[in-house]
């Protein structure tokens, strides 16, 4: 696996805007919110039932028709790339177990995976900047490596369609408790006329700020970890000074573009978002996905109900 640049496409110029065809997954972070579990294991490889978080994210990109995925990695995180490689030695031992064999092969069949390393973790914007030579001059999607949405409530296809219509930046928002604004990028918005999607209202963004205190937040609409960005973001990132947490923030680079006239639209997503970046959200994700499993979901739900209803000091299985 390597990084190439693949600037496309003559037809896009002839027919107007085309849908983004590449995805970038920033996954170089140190995952300090999940230590010590993430000291030697990338948080993107923590399992949600029997698949690592990162596989759900790559599947989300694939489901949206994107099969070119650039992983932005860092030191100690090479095992993420191994997950999407073939394992002929393991596969040879699974010839009599077709279901497990298919599950082992699936990650390597999902997408073309490319990698680039971010040598120092200086912020999300800084990380996305490393995608420039791979992405070229076309719009592209960014999927953050620790959150994903429910597979049957897809968000990315609608964002890609919207970006092909409006150009500029397309974001997705979800509503947060006003006390939690300091954990997210927060936006002010106005209605967007004549823009519709079947998964949520479309709004026009009139301002964005990274991790504001509740009293300074312009709303409770938080930036969800899915973006469709124009290639002009790379120049904006270069011009962005360190912001919240002393890091080069993607939110600040997008706000710079917006101030210079780039349209920024967003879909207010009403579906289910799973946030695996912190222990509580991770546990909630595992429980929800386990409860929906066809094979043991019913049994797990029954156990969970019994557990919740049991004496807190013990449990049905103690
Ligand atoms: C990042 C972004 C933030 C966004 C959030 C979504 O923050 O900087 O704007 O709202 O992801 O999860 P991080 O979680 O990396 O602190």
Short mmCIF file of C-alpha atoms and ligand atoms in Angstrom, two decimals:
data_model
loop_
_atom_site.label_atom_id
_atom_site.label_comp_id
_atom_site.label_asym_id
_atom_site.label_seq_id
_atom_site.Cartn_x
_atom_site.Cartn_y
_atom_site.Cartn_z
CA UNK A 1 0.00 0.00 0.00
CA UNK A 2 1.28 3.41 -0.86
CA UNK A 3 0.22 6.93 -1.39
CA UNK A 4 -0.31 8.12 -4.93
CA UNK A 5 -1.92 11.21 -6.13
CA UNK A 6 -4.79 10.62 -8.51
CA UNK A 7 -6.17 13.84 -9.86
CA UNK A 8 -9.37 13.23 -11.75
CA UNK A 9 -11.36 13.88 -14.05
CA UNK A 10 -11.81 15.45 -17.39
CA UNK A 11 -15.56 14.76 -17.36
CA UNK A 12 -16.10 16.67 -14.13
CA UNK A 13 -14.93 19.84 -15.81
CA UNK A 14 -17.25 19.21 -18.74
CA UNK A 15 -20.40 18.33 -16.78
CA UNK A 16 -20.14 20.63 -13.78
CA UNK A 17 -19.54 19.38 -10.28
CA UNK A 18 -19.00 15.70 -9.65
CA UNK A 19 -19.48 13.69 -6.50
CA UNK A 20 -16.38 13.22 -4.33
CA UNK A 21 -14.84 9.79 -4.88
CA UNK A 22 -12.14 9.68 -2.22
CA UNK A 23 -12.31 9.47 1.55
CA UNK A 24 -9.75 10.48 4.14
CA UNK A 25 -9.77 8.98 7.63
CA UNK A 26 -7.59 10.88 10.12
CA UNK A 27 -6.48 8.20 12.57
CA UNK A 28 -3.13 9.34 13.89
CA UNK A 29 -4.36 10.63 17.25
CA UNK A 30 -2.91 9.56 20.58
CA UNK A 31 -6.33 8.70 22.06
CA UNK A 32 -5.51 10.22 25.44
CA UNK A 33 -9.20 9.95 26.41
CA UNK A 34 -8.91 6.17 26.30
CA UNK A 35 -5.59 5.46 28.02
CA UNK A 36 -4.21 3.05 29.05
CA UNK A 37 -6.24 0.82 26.70
CA UNK A 38 -4.82 2.74 23.75
CA UNK A 39 -1.19 2.71 24.85
CA UNK A 40 -0.34 -0.16 22.49
CA UNK A 41 -3.63 -0.66 20.60
CA UNK A 42 -4.95 2.08 18.30
CA UNK A 43 -8.39 3.23 19.48
CA UNK A 44 -9.59 2.70 15.93
CA UNK A 45 -9.00 -1.04 16.41
CA UNK A 46 -11.00 -1.43 19.61
CA UNK A 47 -13.64 -4.05 18.87
CA UNK A 48 -17.32 -3.27 18.60
CA UNK A 49 -18.57 -6.82 19.10
CA UNK A 50 -16.39 -8.60 16.53
CA UNK A 51 -15.23 -5.86 14.17
CA UNK A 52 -12.88 -2.98 14.93
CA UNK A 53 -14.33 0.53 14.93
CA UNK A 54 -12.31 1.40 11.84
CA UNK A 55 -13.98 -1.32 9.80
CA UNK A 56 -17.41 0.19 10.45
CA UNK A 57 -16.04 3.52 9.21
CA UNK A 58 -14.53 2.08 6.04
CA UNK A 59 -17.81 0.22 5.45
CA UNK A 60 -19.66 3.52 5.75
CA UNK A 61 -17.44 5.01 3.03
CA UNK A 62 -17.86 1.94 0.83
CA UNK A 63 -21.63 1.99 1.28
CA UNK A 64 -21.56 5.60 0.00
CA UNK A 65 -19.81 4.44 -3.18
CA UNK A 66 -16.30 5.48 -2.15
CA UNK A 67 -13.65 2.83 -2.57
CA UNK A 68 -10.51 4.94 -2.38
CA UNK A 69 -9.66 5.49 1.28
CA UNK A 70 -6.61 7.30 2.65
CA UNK A 71 -5.77 6.53 6.27
CA UNK A 72 -3.74 9.18 8.04
CA UNK A 73 -1.72 7.17 10.51
CA UNK A 74 1.02 7.75 13.01
CA UNK A 75 3.69 5.97 15.00
CA UNK A 76 2.58 2.74 16.67
CA UNK A 77 -0.58 2.48 14.59
CA UNK A 78 0.57 0.29 11.69
CA UNK A 79 -1.71 -2.54 12.84
CA UNK A 80 -4.64 -0.51 11.50
CA UNK A 81 -3.31 -1.05 8.00
CA UNK A 82 -2.72 -4.76 8.65
CA UNK A 83 -6.42 -5.16 9.35
CA UNK A 84 -7.20 -4.27 5.73
CA UNK A 85 -4.49 -6.48 4.27
CA UNK A 86 -4.82 -10.16 3.30
CA UNK A 87 -3.69 -12.85 5.79
CA UNK A 88 -2.95 -15.89 3.58
CA UNK A 89 -1.47 -17.91 6.49
CA UNK A 90 -4.63 -17.47 8.55
CA UNK A 91 -6.93 -17.94 5.57
CA UNK A 92 -5.26 -21.29 4.77
CA UNK A 93 -6.26 -22.58 8.21
CA UNK A 94 -9.86 -21.50 7.79
CA UNK A 95 -10.71 -23.47 4.66
CA UNK A 96 -13.24 -25.59 6.57
CA UNK A 97 -14.81 -22.58 8.28
CA UNK A 98 -16.27 -20.58 5.39
CA UNK A 99 -18.09 -18.01 7.54
CA UNK A 100 -15.00 -17.08 9.53
CA UNK A 101 -12.91 -17.11 6.36
CA UNK A 102 -15.28 -14.66 4.69
CA UNK A 103 -15.18 -12.40 7.76
CA UNK A 104 -11.36 -12.44 7.73
CA UNK A 105 -11.23 -11.64 4.02
CA UNK A 106 -13.91 -8.95 4.07
CA UNK A 107 -11.80 -5.99 5.28
CA UNK A 108 -9.31 -6.53 2.47
CA UNK A 109 -12.12 -6.50 -0.10
CA UNK A 110 -13.84 -3.31 1.06
CA UNK A 111 -11.75 -0.58 -0.51
CA UNK A 112 -8.34 0.41 -1.83
CA UNK A 113 -6.56 1.55 1.31
CA UNK A 114 -3.72 4.06 1.10
CA UNK A 115 -1.75 5.50 3.96
CA UNK A 116 0.21 8.57 4.84
CA UNK A 117 1.82 9.36 8.17
CA UNK A 118 1.32 12.49 10.19
CA UNK A 119 4.71 12.78 11.90
CA UNK A 120 3.50 14.97 14.76
CA UNK A 121 -0.01 15.21 16.18
CA UNK A 122 -0.66 18.93 15.82
CA UNK A 123 -4.43 18.82 15.34
CA UNK A 124 -7.20 17.56 13.07
CA UNK A 125 -6.65 20.29 10.48
CA UNK A 126 -2.93 19.52 10.41
CA UNK A 127 -3.72 15.81 9.91
CA UNK A 128 -6.11 16.47 7.01
CA UNK A 129 -3.38 18.60 5.41
CA UNK A 130 -1.39 15.42 4.81
CA UNK A 131 -4.06 14.20 2.37
CA UNK A 132 -3.25 16.88 -0.21
CA UNK A 133 -1.06 14.91 -2.62
CA UNK A 134 -3.46 11.94 -2.59
CA UNK A 135 -6.61 13.99 -3.00
CA UNK A 136 -5.40 16.41 -5.67
CA UNK A 137 -7.80 19.15 -6.73
CA UNK A 138 -11.15 17.37 -6.30
CA UNK A 139 -13.61 17.51 -3.38
CA UNK A 140 -13.22 14.67 -0.90
CA UNK A 141 -14.89 13.19 2.16
CA UNK A 142 -13.40 13.11 5.65
CA UNK A 143 -14.59 10.49 8.14
CA UNK A 144 -13.26 10.78 11.68
CA UNK A 145 -11.84 7.51 12.95
CA UNK A 146 -13.80 7.19 16.18
CA UNK A 147 -17.42 7.72 15.21
CA UNK A 148 -19.86 6.19 12.78
CA UNK A 149 -23.55 6.22 12.00
CA UNK A 150 -26.09 3.46 11.83
CA UNK A 151 -25.65 1.57 8.58
CA UNK A 152 -29.35 1.67 7.67
CA UNK A 153 -29.55 5.45 8.32
CA UNK A 154 -26.76 6.50 5.96
CA UNK A 155 -25.56 10.08 6.06
CA UNK A 156 -22.60 10.28 3.71
CA UNK A 157 -24.48 9.65 0.41
CA UNK A 158 -26.76 12.64 1.10
CA UNK A 159 -23.74 14.80 2.00
CA UNK A 160 -21.95 13.83 -1.23
CA UNK A 161 -25.06 14.61 -3.30
CA UNK A 162 -25.51 17.94 -1.56
CA UNK A 163 -21.88 18.92 -2.09
CA UNK A 164 -22.12 18.06 -5.80
CA UNK A 165 -25.07 20.50 -5.99
CA UNK A 166 -23.82 23.34 -3.78
CA UNK A 167 -20.03 23.03 -4.01
CA UNK A 168 -18.04 24.38 -1.09
CA UNK A 169 -18.09 22.64 2.26
CA UNK A 170 -20.80 20.23 3.38
CA UNK A 171 -21.04 19.24 7.04
CA UNK A 172 -23.40 17.27 9.25
CA UNK A 173 -24.65 18.42 12.65
CA UNK A 174 -26.24 16.76 15.61
CA UNK A 175 -27.81 18.41 18.61
CA UNK A 176 -25.91 18.33 21.91
CA UNK A 177 -26.75 19.26 25.45
CA UNK A 178 -25.78 22.98 25.73
CA UNK A 179 -23.42 22.06 28.58
CA UNK A 180 -21.37 19.87 26.18
CA UNK A 181 -20.48 22.46 23.52
CA UNK A 182 -16.85 22.53 24.69
CA UNK A 183 -16.34 19.03 23.26
CA UNK A 184 -17.28 19.88 19.66
CA UNK A 185 -17.18 22.29 16.77
CA UNK A 186 -20.36 24.39 17.09
CA UNK A 187 -22.12 26.35 14.32
CA UNK A 188 -24.59 29.14 13.83
CA UNK A 189 -26.99 28.56 10.94
CA UNK A 190 -29.84 29.94 8.88
CA UNK A 191 -32.37 28.07 6.72
CA UNK A 192 -31.10 26.92 3.34
CA UNK A 193 -33.69 27.49 0.69
CA UNK A 194 -34.45 24.85 -1.89
CA UNK A 195 -32.11 22.24 -0.51
CA UNK A 196 -33.68 19.00 0.62
CA UNK A 197 -32.46 15.60 1.72
CA UNK A 198 -34.46 12.65 2.93
CA UNK A 199 -32.38 12.21 6.08
CA UNK A 200 -32.43 15.65 7.67
CA UNK A 201 -32.95 19.35 7.23
CA UNK A 202 -30.34 21.33 5.26
CA UNK A 203 -29.02 24.54 6.79
CA UNK A 204 -26.60 27.23 5.66
CA UNK A 205 -23.74 27.82 8.07
CA UNK A 206 -23.13 31.40 9.15
CA UNK A 207 -20.29 30.76 11.60
CA UNK A 208 -18.28 28.00 13.26
CA UNK A 209 -16.20 27.84 16.41
CA UNK A 210 -14.22 24.94 17.85
CA UNK A 211 -15.05 23.81 21.39
CA UNK A 212 -16.70 26.99 22.74
CA UNK A 213 -17.72 27.31 26.39
CA UNK A 214 -21.50 26.98 26.75
CA UNK A 215 -21.88 30.72 27.35
CA UNK A 216 -20.01 31.47 24.12
CA UNK A 217 -21.59 28.81 21.92
CA UNK A 218 -23.66 30.16 19.02
CA UNK A 219 -26.07 27.17 19.18
CA UNK A 220 -26.17 23.55 20.28
CA UNK A 221 -25.54 22.21 16.77
CA UNK A 222 -22.32 20.21 16.88
CA UNK A 223 -20.15 19.20 13.95
CA UNK A 224 -20.42 15.44 13.38
CA UNK A 225 -17.27 13.67 12.20
CA UNK A 226 -18.25 13.59 8.51
CA UNK A 227 -17.19 16.33 6.11
CA UNK A 228 -17.16 16.86 2.35
CA UNK A 229 -14.50 19.42 1.58
CA UNK A 230 -13.21 21.24 -1.47
CA UNK A 231 -9.47 20.96 -2.23
CA UNK A 232 -9.10 24.66 -1.33
CA UNK A 233 -9.16 23.47 2.29
CA UNK A 234 -5.46 22.57 1.99
CA UNK A 235 -4.40 26.14 1.38
CA UNK A 236 -6.72 27.27 4.18
CA UNK A 237 -5.12 24.76 6.57
CA UNK A 238 -1.69 26.17 5.74
CA UNK A 239 -2.99 29.62 6.68
CA UNK A 240 -4.65 28.46 9.92
CA UNK A 241 -2.95 29.32 13.20
CA UNK A 242 -3.15 27.03 16.22
CA UNK A 243 -6.54 27.40 17.93
CA UNK A 244 -8.43 25.43 20.59
CA UNK A 245 -6.02 23.28 22.61
CA UNK A 246 -3.06 24.83 20.76
CA UNK A 247 -3.92 22.63 17.73
CA UNK A 248 -4.47 23.45 14.07
CA UNK A 249 -8.20 22.93 13.88
CA UNK A 250 -10.17 21.85 10.82
CA UNK A 251 -13.09 23.95 12.07
CA UNK A 252 -10.91 27.09 11.95
CA UNK A 253 -9.71 26.31 8.40
CA UNK A 254 -13.32 25.82 7.25
CA UNK A 255 -14.34 29.07 8.93
CA UNK A 256 -11.52 30.85 7.11
CA UNK A 257 -12.86 29.54 3.76
CA UNK A 258 -16.41 30.55 4.74
CA UNK A 259 -15.28 34.07 5.58
CA UNK A 260 -13.68 34.29 2.15
CA UNK A 261 -16.95 33.35 0.43
CA UNK A 262 -16.98 29.54 0.21
CA UNK A 263 -20.54 28.28 0.83
CA UNK A 264 -20.91 25.98 3.83
CA UNK A 265 -24.05 23.84 4.10
CA UNK A 266 -24.92 21.16 6.61
CA UNK A 267 -27.44 18.39 7.13
CA UNK A 268 -28.92 18.21 10.62
CA UNK A 269 -28.70 14.45 11.07
CA UNK A 270 -31.56 12.80 12.94
CA UNK A 271 -30.22 9.25 12.79
CA UNK A 272 -28.09 7.35 15.29
CA UNK A 273 -24.48 8.39 15.78
CA UNK A 274 -22.07 6.14 17.64
CA UNK A 275 -19.15 7.87 19.38
CA UNK A 276 -16.42 5.43 20.36
CA UNK A 277 -13.80 8.02 21.29
CA UNK A 278 -14.43 7.80 25.03
CA UNK A 279 -15.17 4.88 27.34
CA UNK A 280 -18.85 5.72 27.97
CA UNK A 281 -19.74 6.29 24.31
CA UNK A 282 -17.77 3.19 23.37
CA UNK A 283 -19.71 1.04 25.84
CA UNK A 284 -23.03 2.46 24.63
CA UNK A 285 -22.00 1.65 21.05
CA UNK A 286 -21.05 -1.92 21.87
CA UNK A 287 -24.30 -2.52 23.75
CA UNK A 288 -26.50 -1.07 20.99
CA UNK A 289 -24.79 -2.99 18.22
CA UNK A 290 -24.70 -6.22 20.20
CA UNK A 291 -28.42 -5.87 20.93
CA UNK A 292 -29.14 -5.68 17.19
CA UNK A 293 -27.13 -8.72 16.19
CA UNK A 294 -29.16 -11.32 14.35
CA UNK A 295 -27.23 -14.22 15.85
CA UNK A 296 -27.24 -13.43 19.58
CA UNK A 297 -28.99 -10.05 19.89
CA UNK A 298 -32.17 -11.50 21.43
CA UNK A 299 -30.20 -13.46 24.01
CA UNK A 300 -28.05 -10.44 24.82
CA UNK A 301 -31.08 -8.17 25.25
CA UNK A 302 -32.67 -10.64 27.63
CA UNK A 303 -29.48 -10.88 29.67
CA UNK A 304 -29.13 -7.08 29.67
CA UNK A 305 -32.69 -6.55 30.87
CA UNK A 306 -32.17 -9.10 33.65
CA UNK A 307 -28.89 -7.46 34.58
CA UNK A 308 -30.35 -3.96 34.71
CA UNK A 309 -33.31 -5.15 36.77
CA UNK A 310 -31.17 -7.12 39.18
CA UNK A 311 -29.76 -5.98 42.48
CA UNK A 312 -26.99 -3.47 41.67
CA UNK A 313 -24.64 -5.09 44.17
CA UNK A 314 -24.83 -8.46 42.48
CA UNK A 315 -26.17 -9.60 39.17
CA UNK A 316 -28.06 -12.47 37.68
CA UNK A 317 -24.89 -14.26 36.72
CA UNK A 318 -22.89 -13.94 39.92
C1 LIG B 1 -13.40 16.77 16.36
C2 LIG B 1 -13.65 18.13 15.72
C3 LIG B 1 -14.94 18.74 16.24
C4 LIG B 1 -16.10 17.76 16.02
C5 LIG B 1 -15.77 16.42 16.68
C6 LIG B 1 -16.84 15.41 16.35
O1 LIG B 1 -13.11 16.96 17.72
O2 LIG B 1 -12.55 18.97 15.97
O3 LIG B 1 -15.21 19.95 15.58
O4 LIG B 1 -17.29 18.30 16.57
O5 LIG B 1 -14.51 15.91 16.21
O6 LIG B 1 -16.63 14.20 17.04
P1 LIG B 1 -12.30 15.86 18.59
O7 LIG B 1 -13.31 14.79 18.91
O8 LIG B 1 -11.18 15.36 17.75
O9 LIG B 1 -11.85 16.59 19.83
#
